[in-house]
Amino acid sequence: MSDETITVLTGDRPTGPLHLGHYAGSLAQRVEMQKGDGRIFIMVADSQAYTDNIGDTSKVSAAIPELVADYVACGLDVERCTIFLQSAVPELAELTQLFMNLTSVTRLQRNPTIRDEIKKRGFENSLPMGFLSYPVAQAADILGFRATHVPVGGDQLPMIELAVETASKINRLAGRAILPEPTVVLSRVERLPGVDGKAKASKSLGNAVFLSDSPAEVKRRVQMMFTDPDHLKVSDPGKVEGNVVFSYLDAFMTDRERLADMQAHYRRGGLGDGSVKKELVAVLEELLAPMRERRPDPVAGRDFCLQVLREGSVVARDVVAGVLSEVRAGLGVLTL
Ligand code: TRP
C-alpha cells in the first residue's frame, strides 16, 4: 500500500495470549501493512475487555503487557505503528457517549456477533449495558482515528457496519464529510479451526496453538490435531477437507506447489498423517521461531511494553482529541 491517506486501526482485547488464528486472521496483514506509507494504530482494547471481565481485572492487567509482547514478537515495529491502550485515551469514551445517541438498543440487539457472545457468556437474563454497547465504543475506536482500513476477522463485520453507519449519520447531521467510512480488510484465511476440529481456534476453548508456545508445545498440539477419521492405513485415500492439519498447512505453507502435491498425494493414498504432521511442525516452526527471538522477556520486558503503550497513548490522544472536537462542532454541540 502506498497511498498516504491510508489509516489503519485495529486491536485486540487483552484477555489472554494470541494464537495462530489471530495471526492468520489479522496480525499477518498488519505486519504487511506497516511496510506501506499509511499510519497504523493498534489498540489494546482493555475497556472492551472489561465489558465482560469487570470481576477479573487482574487477568486483563496481566494480559495488557503480554499482548504488546505478542505484537512485538509478530514483527510489529513500534517505530512504525502507534500501539496504545484504549482506556488511556479517554476521548474515545467521550466519542462513544455521543455515538450512543445515534444507535438504538434494538439495532445492537440484532447484531449477530453480539447475539452469539451473549449466549456464550450466559448474559441472556442479565445483560451488562457496557457489553451491549461495546460495538458503539468500537465505532468510536475506528472513527476516532478516521481509520480507512480495519484488518479484522469476519466475526467483526457487523461492528464495522455499525461504524460505517455512524460515520454516515454524523456526516449527514454535520452536512459535510467529517469522517471517512471505513473498509474491512479480511484475510485469505477466514477461520482457523481448533486443533480438535471444532469450528474455531479460541483462547477460551484452549484448542489453539499460541504464538508463545514452546517447540515442544507446538509439537504436542500438532500431534493432537484432528485428521480424517477414515484414513486408517497410510495407503488409504484421505480427506483434506475438514482435516485440521491440512487447514493449517493451507493457512501457513508458503510453498503452494508443494502443498498441492501433498494434498493430491494424501487424497490418492500413501501419505501418512505422521508425515503430514511433521511437515506442519516444520512450517509452524519457521513462523514461530523468529517470534520467540523477538519476544520481549515476560518479566524484564514488561516495563518496555508498558512504556510502548504510554508513548503510543499520548500520540493517540492527540489524534482522537482533534476528531472529537470536529465531531462536536459538526453536531453543533456547544463547547465552552
Ligand atoms: N472487537 C475486537 C476483538 O474482539 C477488538 C477491537 C476493539 C477492535 N476495538 C476495535 C478491532 C476496533 C478493530 C477495530 O478482537
PDB file of N, CA and C in Angstrom, residues 22-23 76 100 117 124 161 179 200 204 315 322 326 330:
ATOM      1  N   HIS A  22      -5.367 -15.707  15.354  1.00  0.00           N
ATOM      2  CA  HIS A  22      -5.230 -14.254  15.304  1.00  0.00           C
ATOM      3  C   HIS A  22      -4.203 -13.861  14.242  1.00  0.00           C
ATOM      4  N   TYR A  23      -3.138 -14.630  14.181  1.00  0.00           N
ATOM      5  CA  TYR A  23      -2.080 -14.292  13.237  1.00  0.00           C
ATOM      6  C   TYR A  23      -2.606 -14.369  11.801  1.00  0.00           C
ATOM      7  N   LEU A  76       5.538  -6.559  14.576  1.00  0.00           N
ATOM      8  CA  LEU A  76       5.048  -5.177  14.506  1.00  0.00           C
ATOM      9  C   LEU A  76       6.159  -4.287  15.065  1.00  0.00           C
ATOM     10  N   MET A 100     -23.616   6.937  21.191  1.00  0.00           N
ATOM     11  CA  MET A 100     -24.714   6.171  21.796  1.00  0.00           C
ATOM     12  C   MET A 100     -26.067   6.768  21.408  1.00  0.00           C
ATOM     13  N   GLU A 117     -22.308 -13.829  21.297  1.00  0.00           N
ATOM     14  CA  GLU A 117     -21.490 -13.656  22.502  1.00  0.00           C
ATOM     15  C   GLU A 117     -22.338 -13.623  23.776  1.00  0.00           C
ATOM     16  N   GLU A 124     -28.016 -13.820  28.896  1.00  0.00           N
ATOM     17  CA  GLU A 124     -29.394 -13.662  28.406  1.00  0.00           C
ATOM     18  C   GLU A 124     -30.299 -12.932  29.397  1.00  0.00           C
ATOM     19  N   GLU A 161     -19.787  -2.496  10.157  1.00  0.00           N
ATOM     20  CA  GLU A 161     -21.018  -1.996   9.553  1.00  0.00           C
ATOM     21  C   GLU A 161     -21.610  -0.873  10.410  1.00  0.00           C
ATOM     22  N   LEU A 179     -16.116  12.419   8.734  1.00  0.00           N
ATOM     23  CA  LEU A 179     -15.492  11.114   8.986  1.00  0.00           C
ATOM     24  C   LEU A 179     -15.543  10.226   7.749  1.00  0.00           C
ATOM     25  N   LYS A 200     -13.638 -23.160  15.480  1.00  0.00           N
ATOM     26  CA  LYS A 200     -12.745 -22.017  15.562  1.00  0.00           C
ATOM     27  C   LYS A 200     -11.707 -22.220  16.647  1.00  0.00           C
ATOM     28  N   SER A 204     -10.571 -19.377  24.790  1.00  0.00           N
ATOM     29  CA  SER A 204     -11.402 -19.940  25.854  1.00  0.00           C
ATOM     30  C   SER A 204     -11.544 -21.456  25.727  1.00  0.00           C
ATOM     31  N   VAL A 315       0.268   9.900  21.690  1.00  0.00           N
ATOM     32  CA  VAL A 315       0.053  10.188  20.272  1.00  0.00           C
ATOM     33  C   VAL A 315      -1.417   9.969  19.914  1.00  0.00           C
ATOM     34  N   GLY A 322      -8.535  15.732  18.415  1.00  0.00           N
ATOM     35  CA  GLY A 322      -8.819  16.549  17.230  1.00  0.00           C
ATOM     36  C   GLY A 322     -10.118  16.122  16.561  1.00  0.00           C
ATOM     37  N   GLU A 326     -13.897  18.088  16.233  1.00  0.00           N
ATOM     38  CA  GLU A 326     -14.572  18.277  14.936  1.00  0.00           C
ATOM     39  C   GLU A 326     -15.959  17.679  14.931  1.00  0.00           C
ATOM     40  N   GLY A 330     -19.284  19.638  14.405  1.00  0.00           N
ATOM     41  CA  GLY A 330     -20.160  19.195  13.319  1.00  0.00           C
ATOM     42  C   GLY A 330     -21.585  18.982  13.786  1.00  0.00           C
TER      43      GLY A 330
END
